[in-house]
Coordinates of C-alpha atoms in Angstrom, one line a residue:
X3 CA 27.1 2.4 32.2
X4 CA 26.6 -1.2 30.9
X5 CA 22.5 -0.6 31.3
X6 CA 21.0 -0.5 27.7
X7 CA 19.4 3.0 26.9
X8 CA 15.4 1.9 26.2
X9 CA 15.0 5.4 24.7
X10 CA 17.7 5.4 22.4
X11 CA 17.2 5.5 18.2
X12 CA 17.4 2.0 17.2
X13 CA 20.7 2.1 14.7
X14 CA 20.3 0.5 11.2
X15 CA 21.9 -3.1 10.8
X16 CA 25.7 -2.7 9.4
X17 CA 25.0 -5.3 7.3
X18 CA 22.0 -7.7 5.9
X19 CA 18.6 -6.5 4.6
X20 CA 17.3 -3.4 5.4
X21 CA 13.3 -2.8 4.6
X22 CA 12.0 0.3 2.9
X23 CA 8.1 -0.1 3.1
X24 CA 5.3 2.1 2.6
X25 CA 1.8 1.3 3.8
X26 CA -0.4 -0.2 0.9
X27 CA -3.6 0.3 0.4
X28 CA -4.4 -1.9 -2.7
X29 CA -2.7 -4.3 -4.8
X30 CA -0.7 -6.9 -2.7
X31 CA -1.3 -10.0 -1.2
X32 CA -1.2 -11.9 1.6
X33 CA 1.7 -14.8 1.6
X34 CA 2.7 -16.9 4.4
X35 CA 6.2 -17.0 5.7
X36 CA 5.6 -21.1 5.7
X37 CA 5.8 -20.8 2.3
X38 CA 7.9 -17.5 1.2
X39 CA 10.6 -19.4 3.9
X40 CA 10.1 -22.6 3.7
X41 CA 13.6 -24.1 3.4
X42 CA 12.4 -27.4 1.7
X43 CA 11.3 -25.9 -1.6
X44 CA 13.5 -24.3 -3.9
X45 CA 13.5 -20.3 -5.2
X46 CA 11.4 -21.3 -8.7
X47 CA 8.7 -22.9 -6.2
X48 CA 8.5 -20.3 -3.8
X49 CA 8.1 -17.9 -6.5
X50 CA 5.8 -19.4 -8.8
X51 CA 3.5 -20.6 -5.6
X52 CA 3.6 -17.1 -4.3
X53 CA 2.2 -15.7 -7.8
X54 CA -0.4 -18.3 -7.8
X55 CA -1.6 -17.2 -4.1
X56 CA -1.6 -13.6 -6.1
X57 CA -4.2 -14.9 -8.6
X58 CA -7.7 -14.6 -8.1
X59 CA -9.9 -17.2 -8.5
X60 CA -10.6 -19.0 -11.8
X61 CA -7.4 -18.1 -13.2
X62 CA -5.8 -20.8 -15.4
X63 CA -2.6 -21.7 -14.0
X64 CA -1.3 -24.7 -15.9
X65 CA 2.2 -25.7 -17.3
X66 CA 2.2 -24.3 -20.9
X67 CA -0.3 -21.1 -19.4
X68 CA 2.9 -20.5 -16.9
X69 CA 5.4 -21.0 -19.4
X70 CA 4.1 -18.8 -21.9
X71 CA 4.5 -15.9 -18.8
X72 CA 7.9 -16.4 -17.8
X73 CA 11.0 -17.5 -19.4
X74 CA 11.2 -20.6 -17.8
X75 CA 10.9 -23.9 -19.3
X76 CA 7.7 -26.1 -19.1
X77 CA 9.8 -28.9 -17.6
X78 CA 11.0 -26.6 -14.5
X79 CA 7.6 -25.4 -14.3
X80 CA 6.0 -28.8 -14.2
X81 CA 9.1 -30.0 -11.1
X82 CA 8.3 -26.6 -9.0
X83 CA 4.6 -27.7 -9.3
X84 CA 5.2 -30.8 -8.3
X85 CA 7.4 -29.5 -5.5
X86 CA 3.9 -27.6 -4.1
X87 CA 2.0 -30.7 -4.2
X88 CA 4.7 -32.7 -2.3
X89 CA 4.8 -29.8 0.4
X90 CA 1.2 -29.4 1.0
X91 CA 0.7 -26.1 -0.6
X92 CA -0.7 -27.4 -4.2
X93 CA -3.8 -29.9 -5.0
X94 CA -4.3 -30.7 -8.4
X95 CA -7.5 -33.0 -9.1
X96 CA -8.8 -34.4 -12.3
X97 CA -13.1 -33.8 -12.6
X98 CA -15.0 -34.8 -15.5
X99 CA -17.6 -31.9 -16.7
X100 CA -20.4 -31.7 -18.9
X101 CA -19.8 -33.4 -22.9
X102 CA -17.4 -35.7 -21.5
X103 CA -14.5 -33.3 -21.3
X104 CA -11.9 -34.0 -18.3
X105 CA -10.9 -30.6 -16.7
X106 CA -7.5 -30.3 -14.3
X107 CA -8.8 -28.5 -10.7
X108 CA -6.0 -26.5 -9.1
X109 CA -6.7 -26.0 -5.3
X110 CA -3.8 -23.2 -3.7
X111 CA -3.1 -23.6 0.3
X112 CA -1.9 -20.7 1.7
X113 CA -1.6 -23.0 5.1
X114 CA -0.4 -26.1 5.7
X115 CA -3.0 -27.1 8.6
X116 CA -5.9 -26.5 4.9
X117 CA -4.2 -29.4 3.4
X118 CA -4.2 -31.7 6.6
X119 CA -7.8 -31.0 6.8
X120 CA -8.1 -31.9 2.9
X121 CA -9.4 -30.3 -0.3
X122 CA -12.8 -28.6 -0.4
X123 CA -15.6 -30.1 -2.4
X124 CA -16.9 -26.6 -3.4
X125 CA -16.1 -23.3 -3.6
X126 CA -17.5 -21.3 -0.8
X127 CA -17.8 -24.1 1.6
X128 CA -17.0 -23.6 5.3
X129 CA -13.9 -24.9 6.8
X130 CA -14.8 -28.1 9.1
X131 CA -13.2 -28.4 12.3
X132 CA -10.7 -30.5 13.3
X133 CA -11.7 -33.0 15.2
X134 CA -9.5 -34.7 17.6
X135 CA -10.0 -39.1 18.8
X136 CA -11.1 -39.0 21.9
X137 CA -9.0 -41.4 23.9
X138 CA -10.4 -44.5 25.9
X139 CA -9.4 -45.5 29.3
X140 CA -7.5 -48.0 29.4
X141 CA -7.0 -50.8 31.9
X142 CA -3.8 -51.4 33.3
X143 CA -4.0 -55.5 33.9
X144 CA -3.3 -57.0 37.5
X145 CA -1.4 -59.8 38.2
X146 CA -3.6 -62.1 40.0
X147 CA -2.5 -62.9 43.1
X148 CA -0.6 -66.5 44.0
X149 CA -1.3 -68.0 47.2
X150 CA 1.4 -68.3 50.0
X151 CA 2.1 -70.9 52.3
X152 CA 3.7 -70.2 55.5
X153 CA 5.5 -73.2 57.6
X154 CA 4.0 -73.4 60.6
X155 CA 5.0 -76.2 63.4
X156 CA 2.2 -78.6 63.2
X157 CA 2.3 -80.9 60.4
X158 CA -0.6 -79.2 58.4
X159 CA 0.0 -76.5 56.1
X160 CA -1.9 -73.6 56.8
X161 CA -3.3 -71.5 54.0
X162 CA -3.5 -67.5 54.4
X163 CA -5.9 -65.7 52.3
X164 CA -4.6 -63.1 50.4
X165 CA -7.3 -60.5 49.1
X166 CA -7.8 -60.5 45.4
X167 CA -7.1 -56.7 44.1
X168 CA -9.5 -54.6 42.3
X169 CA -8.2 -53.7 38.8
X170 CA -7.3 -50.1 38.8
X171 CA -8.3 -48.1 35.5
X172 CA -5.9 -45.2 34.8
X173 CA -8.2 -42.5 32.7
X174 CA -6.3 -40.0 30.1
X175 CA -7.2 -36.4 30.2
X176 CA -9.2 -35.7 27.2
X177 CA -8.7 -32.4 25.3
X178 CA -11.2 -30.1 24.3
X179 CA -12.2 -29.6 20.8
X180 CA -10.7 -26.9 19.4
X181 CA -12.3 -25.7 16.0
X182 CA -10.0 -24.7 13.3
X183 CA -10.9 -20.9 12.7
X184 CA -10.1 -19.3 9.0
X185 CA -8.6 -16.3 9.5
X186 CA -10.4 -13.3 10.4
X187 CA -10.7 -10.4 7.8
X188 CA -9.6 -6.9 7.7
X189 CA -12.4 -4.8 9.9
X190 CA -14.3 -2.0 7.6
X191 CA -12.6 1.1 6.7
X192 CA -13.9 3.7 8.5
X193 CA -15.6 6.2 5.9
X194 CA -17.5 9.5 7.5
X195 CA -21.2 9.0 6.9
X196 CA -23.0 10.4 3.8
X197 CA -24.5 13.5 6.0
X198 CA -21.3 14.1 8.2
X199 CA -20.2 18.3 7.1
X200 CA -17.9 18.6 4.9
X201 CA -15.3 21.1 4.3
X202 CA -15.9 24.3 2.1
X203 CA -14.4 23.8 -1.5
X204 CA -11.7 26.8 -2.3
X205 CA -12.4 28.1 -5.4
X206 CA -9.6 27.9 -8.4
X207 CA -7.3 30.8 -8.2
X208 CA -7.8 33.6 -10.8
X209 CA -5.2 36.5 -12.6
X210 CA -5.5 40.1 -11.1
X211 CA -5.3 41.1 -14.6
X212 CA -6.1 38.4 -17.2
X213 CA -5.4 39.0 -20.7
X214 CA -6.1 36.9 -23.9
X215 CA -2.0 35.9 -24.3
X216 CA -1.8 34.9 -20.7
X217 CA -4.9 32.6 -21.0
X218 CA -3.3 31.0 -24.6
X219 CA -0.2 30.2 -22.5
X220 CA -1.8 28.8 -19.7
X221 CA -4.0 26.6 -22.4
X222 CA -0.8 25.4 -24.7
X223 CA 0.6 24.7 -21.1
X224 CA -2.2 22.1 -20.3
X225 CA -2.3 21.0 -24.1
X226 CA 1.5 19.6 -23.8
X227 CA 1.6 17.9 -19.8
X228 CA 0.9 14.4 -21.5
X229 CA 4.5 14.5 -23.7
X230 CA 6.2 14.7 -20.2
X231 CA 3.7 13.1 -18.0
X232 CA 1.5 10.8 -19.8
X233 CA -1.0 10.0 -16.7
X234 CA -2.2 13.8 -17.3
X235 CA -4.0 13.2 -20.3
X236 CA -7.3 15.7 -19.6
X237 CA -10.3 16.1 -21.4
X238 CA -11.3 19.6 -23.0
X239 CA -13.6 20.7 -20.3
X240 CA -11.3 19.8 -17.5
X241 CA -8.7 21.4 -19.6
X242 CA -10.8 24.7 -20.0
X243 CA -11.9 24.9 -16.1
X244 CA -8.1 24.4 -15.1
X245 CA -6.7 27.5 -17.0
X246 CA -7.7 30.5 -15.1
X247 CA -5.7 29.0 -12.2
X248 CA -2.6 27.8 -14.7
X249 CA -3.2 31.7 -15.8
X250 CA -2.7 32.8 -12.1
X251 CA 0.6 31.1 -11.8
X252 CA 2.2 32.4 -14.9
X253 CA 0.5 36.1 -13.8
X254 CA 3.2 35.5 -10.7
X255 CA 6.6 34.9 -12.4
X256 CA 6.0 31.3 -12.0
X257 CA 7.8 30.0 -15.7
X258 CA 6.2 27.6 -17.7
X259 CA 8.6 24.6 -16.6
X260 CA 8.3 25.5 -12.9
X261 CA 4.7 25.1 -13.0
X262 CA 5.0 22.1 -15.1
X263 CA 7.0 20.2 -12.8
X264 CA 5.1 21.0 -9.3
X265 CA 2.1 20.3 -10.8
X266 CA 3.1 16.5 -11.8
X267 CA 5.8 15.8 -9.8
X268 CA 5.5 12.2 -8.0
X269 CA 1.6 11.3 -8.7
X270 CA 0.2 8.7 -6.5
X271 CA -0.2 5.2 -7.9
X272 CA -2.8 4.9 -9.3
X273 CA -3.7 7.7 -10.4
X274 CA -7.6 7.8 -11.3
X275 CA -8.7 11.8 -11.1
X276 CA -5.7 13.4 -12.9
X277 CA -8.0 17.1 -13.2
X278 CA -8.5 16.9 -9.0
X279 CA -5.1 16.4 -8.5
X280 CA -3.9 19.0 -10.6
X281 CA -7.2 21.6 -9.5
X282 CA -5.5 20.5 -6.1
X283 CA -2.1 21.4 -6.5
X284 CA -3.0 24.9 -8.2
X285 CA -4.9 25.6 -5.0
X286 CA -2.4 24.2 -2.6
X287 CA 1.0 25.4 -4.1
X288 CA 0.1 28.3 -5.7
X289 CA 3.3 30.6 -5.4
X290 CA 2.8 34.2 -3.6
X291 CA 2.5 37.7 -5.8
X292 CA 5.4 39.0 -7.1
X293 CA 6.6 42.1 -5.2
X294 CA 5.3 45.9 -6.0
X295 CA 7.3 47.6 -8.1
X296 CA 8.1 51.2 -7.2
X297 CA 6.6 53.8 -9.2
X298 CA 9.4 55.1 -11.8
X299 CA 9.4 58.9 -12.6
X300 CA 9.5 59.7 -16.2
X301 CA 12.1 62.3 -17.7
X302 CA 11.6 65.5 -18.9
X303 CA 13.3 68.1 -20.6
X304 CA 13.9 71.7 -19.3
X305 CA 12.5 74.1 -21.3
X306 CA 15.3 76.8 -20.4
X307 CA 18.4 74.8 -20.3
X308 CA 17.4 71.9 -21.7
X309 CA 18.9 69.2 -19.5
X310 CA 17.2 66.2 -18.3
X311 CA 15.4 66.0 -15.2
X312 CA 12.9 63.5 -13.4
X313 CA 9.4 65.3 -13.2
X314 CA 6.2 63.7 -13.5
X315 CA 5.0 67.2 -15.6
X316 CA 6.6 69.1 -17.7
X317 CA 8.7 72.3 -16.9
X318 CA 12.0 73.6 -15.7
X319 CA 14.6 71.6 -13.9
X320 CA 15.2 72.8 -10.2
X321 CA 17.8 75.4 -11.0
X322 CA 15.8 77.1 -13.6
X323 CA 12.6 77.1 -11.5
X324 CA 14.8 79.4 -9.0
X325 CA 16.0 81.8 -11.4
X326 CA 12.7 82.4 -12.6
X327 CA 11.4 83.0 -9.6
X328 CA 14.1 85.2 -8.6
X329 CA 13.9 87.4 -11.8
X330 CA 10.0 87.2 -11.8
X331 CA 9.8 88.9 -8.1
X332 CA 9.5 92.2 -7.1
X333 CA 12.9 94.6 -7.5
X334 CA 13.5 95.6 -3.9
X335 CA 16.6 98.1 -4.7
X336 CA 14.7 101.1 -5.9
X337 CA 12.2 100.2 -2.8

């Protein structure tokens, strides 16, 4: 029982962060946890280093540019910067252009190992490679060797030869060069190609029985989305191919707020084609037909007894119709 089930739902922390991402597809950026964690810079220098990593290139990002952004002061602005350029993750160079002029260069690391390797002398230029010393052998020195004498019995000292040791060279493994790599970029998105069959276009629903008011309402209808939903702002030709299938909805007991709400409800961001969305959701979410009513049967007037009675002619009621009959046929007493 004390065996951890691998298959069980993962259970949401009881306490802490909890993340609620969706997948984007355009508008962010990249930021590295060296610098969105690094513990040595404070929140004002994270923050204002992680909008400059948002910037694209040639973007003026000095003190009184950033100040005139956000509400802080030029002072706290000017110690965060300094607080990048202290960390490795800010390079600010003075260059001298054309006329005479002095210009401030602002180079933005996203990396700390791109500041070790140092500041690029031009846009576009490749990274260089690390390069690593290659370490020399080295000689371990040898003592050299002192001679001994050993006592012997006769009267002369004898002499041994000791033999004079080779000097042993210890050699260092040398490690490979290892080029620094930038990092690689997002593969291509996969797009069908231009002659690959596409799917047939349904057409824009229609009324079963259009008439000139239901066509005005489904045009006022179009007229007035931008006072609830300003993204659906249309032009008048969108506007005019849109309203037989507005027209449709209404035709089904769909009311004017109903359709007004499904067909603008939660747009995706951004929103470029505001007529194909909204030619998309009439198509998609068009409601079904409203129910057959049963045929009612008018009511007439009997023309002996004058009561009412359901008949789709005119006539006698049921009653009447027998008596008639009855007094209409053939005596059979004096038969």
């Amino acid at each position: 029982m004390d065996t951890q089930q691998i298959s069980a739902p993962l259970r949401a922390p009881s306490a802490g962060v909890v993340h609620i991402n969706i997948r984007l597809t355009d508008g962010y950026t990249i930021i590295s946890n060296r610098l969105a964690q690094h513990r040595g810079l404070s929140l004002l220098a994270i923050g204002l280093g992680t909008h400059i990593q948002s910037l694209p290139d040639g973007r003026r990002v000095g003190i009184k540019v950033l100040a005139a952004l956000f509400p802080e002061s030029e002072a706290r602005i000017a110690a965060a910067l300094r607080e990048l350029e202290r960390h490795g993750f800010l390079r600010r160079t003075r260059e001298r252009v054309g006329g005479g002029r002095l210009v401030t260069r602002t180079e933005s690391y996203n990396h700390l190992e791109a500041a070790v390797r140092g500041a690029v002398a031009e846009r576009g230029r490749a990274p260089v490679a690390a390069v690593v010393p290659v370490p020399v052998p080295v000689r371990v020195p040898v003592p050299e060797p002192v001679p001994v004498r050993v006592p012997v019995p006769e009267p002369v000292p004898v002499r041994v030869p000791v033999p004079e040791p080779e000097p042993v060279s210890v050699r260092v493994p040398v490690p490979e060069l290892v080029p620094v790599q930038a990092e690689a970029a997002p593969g291509p998105r996969l797009v069908p190609p231009p002659t690959a069959p596409r799917k047939s276009r349904l057409p824009l629903p229609a009324p079963q029985r259009p008439t000139e008011a239901l066509y005005a309402a489904a045009a006022a209808l179009l007229a007035g989305l931008p006072r609830a939903a300003p993204l659906f702002l249309l032009s008048e030709e969108d506007a005019r191919a849109l309203v037989p299938g507005v027209a449709a909805w209404l035709e089904r007991g769909a009311r004017p707020e109903a359709v007004r709400a499904a067909l603008t409800d939660d747009p995706p961001v951004p929103l470029r084609h505001p007529a194909k969305l909204l030619r998309h959701r009439l198509i998609a979410l068009l409601p079904p037909p409203l129910p057959a009513a049963a045929p009612v049967v008018p009511l007439q007037n009997c023309d002996d007894c004058d009561r009412a009675f359901r008949s789709s002619v005119p006539g006698c009621c049921g009653e009447c119709g027998e008596v008639r009959a009855y007094v209409d046929g053939p005596c059979l007493i004096g038969a």
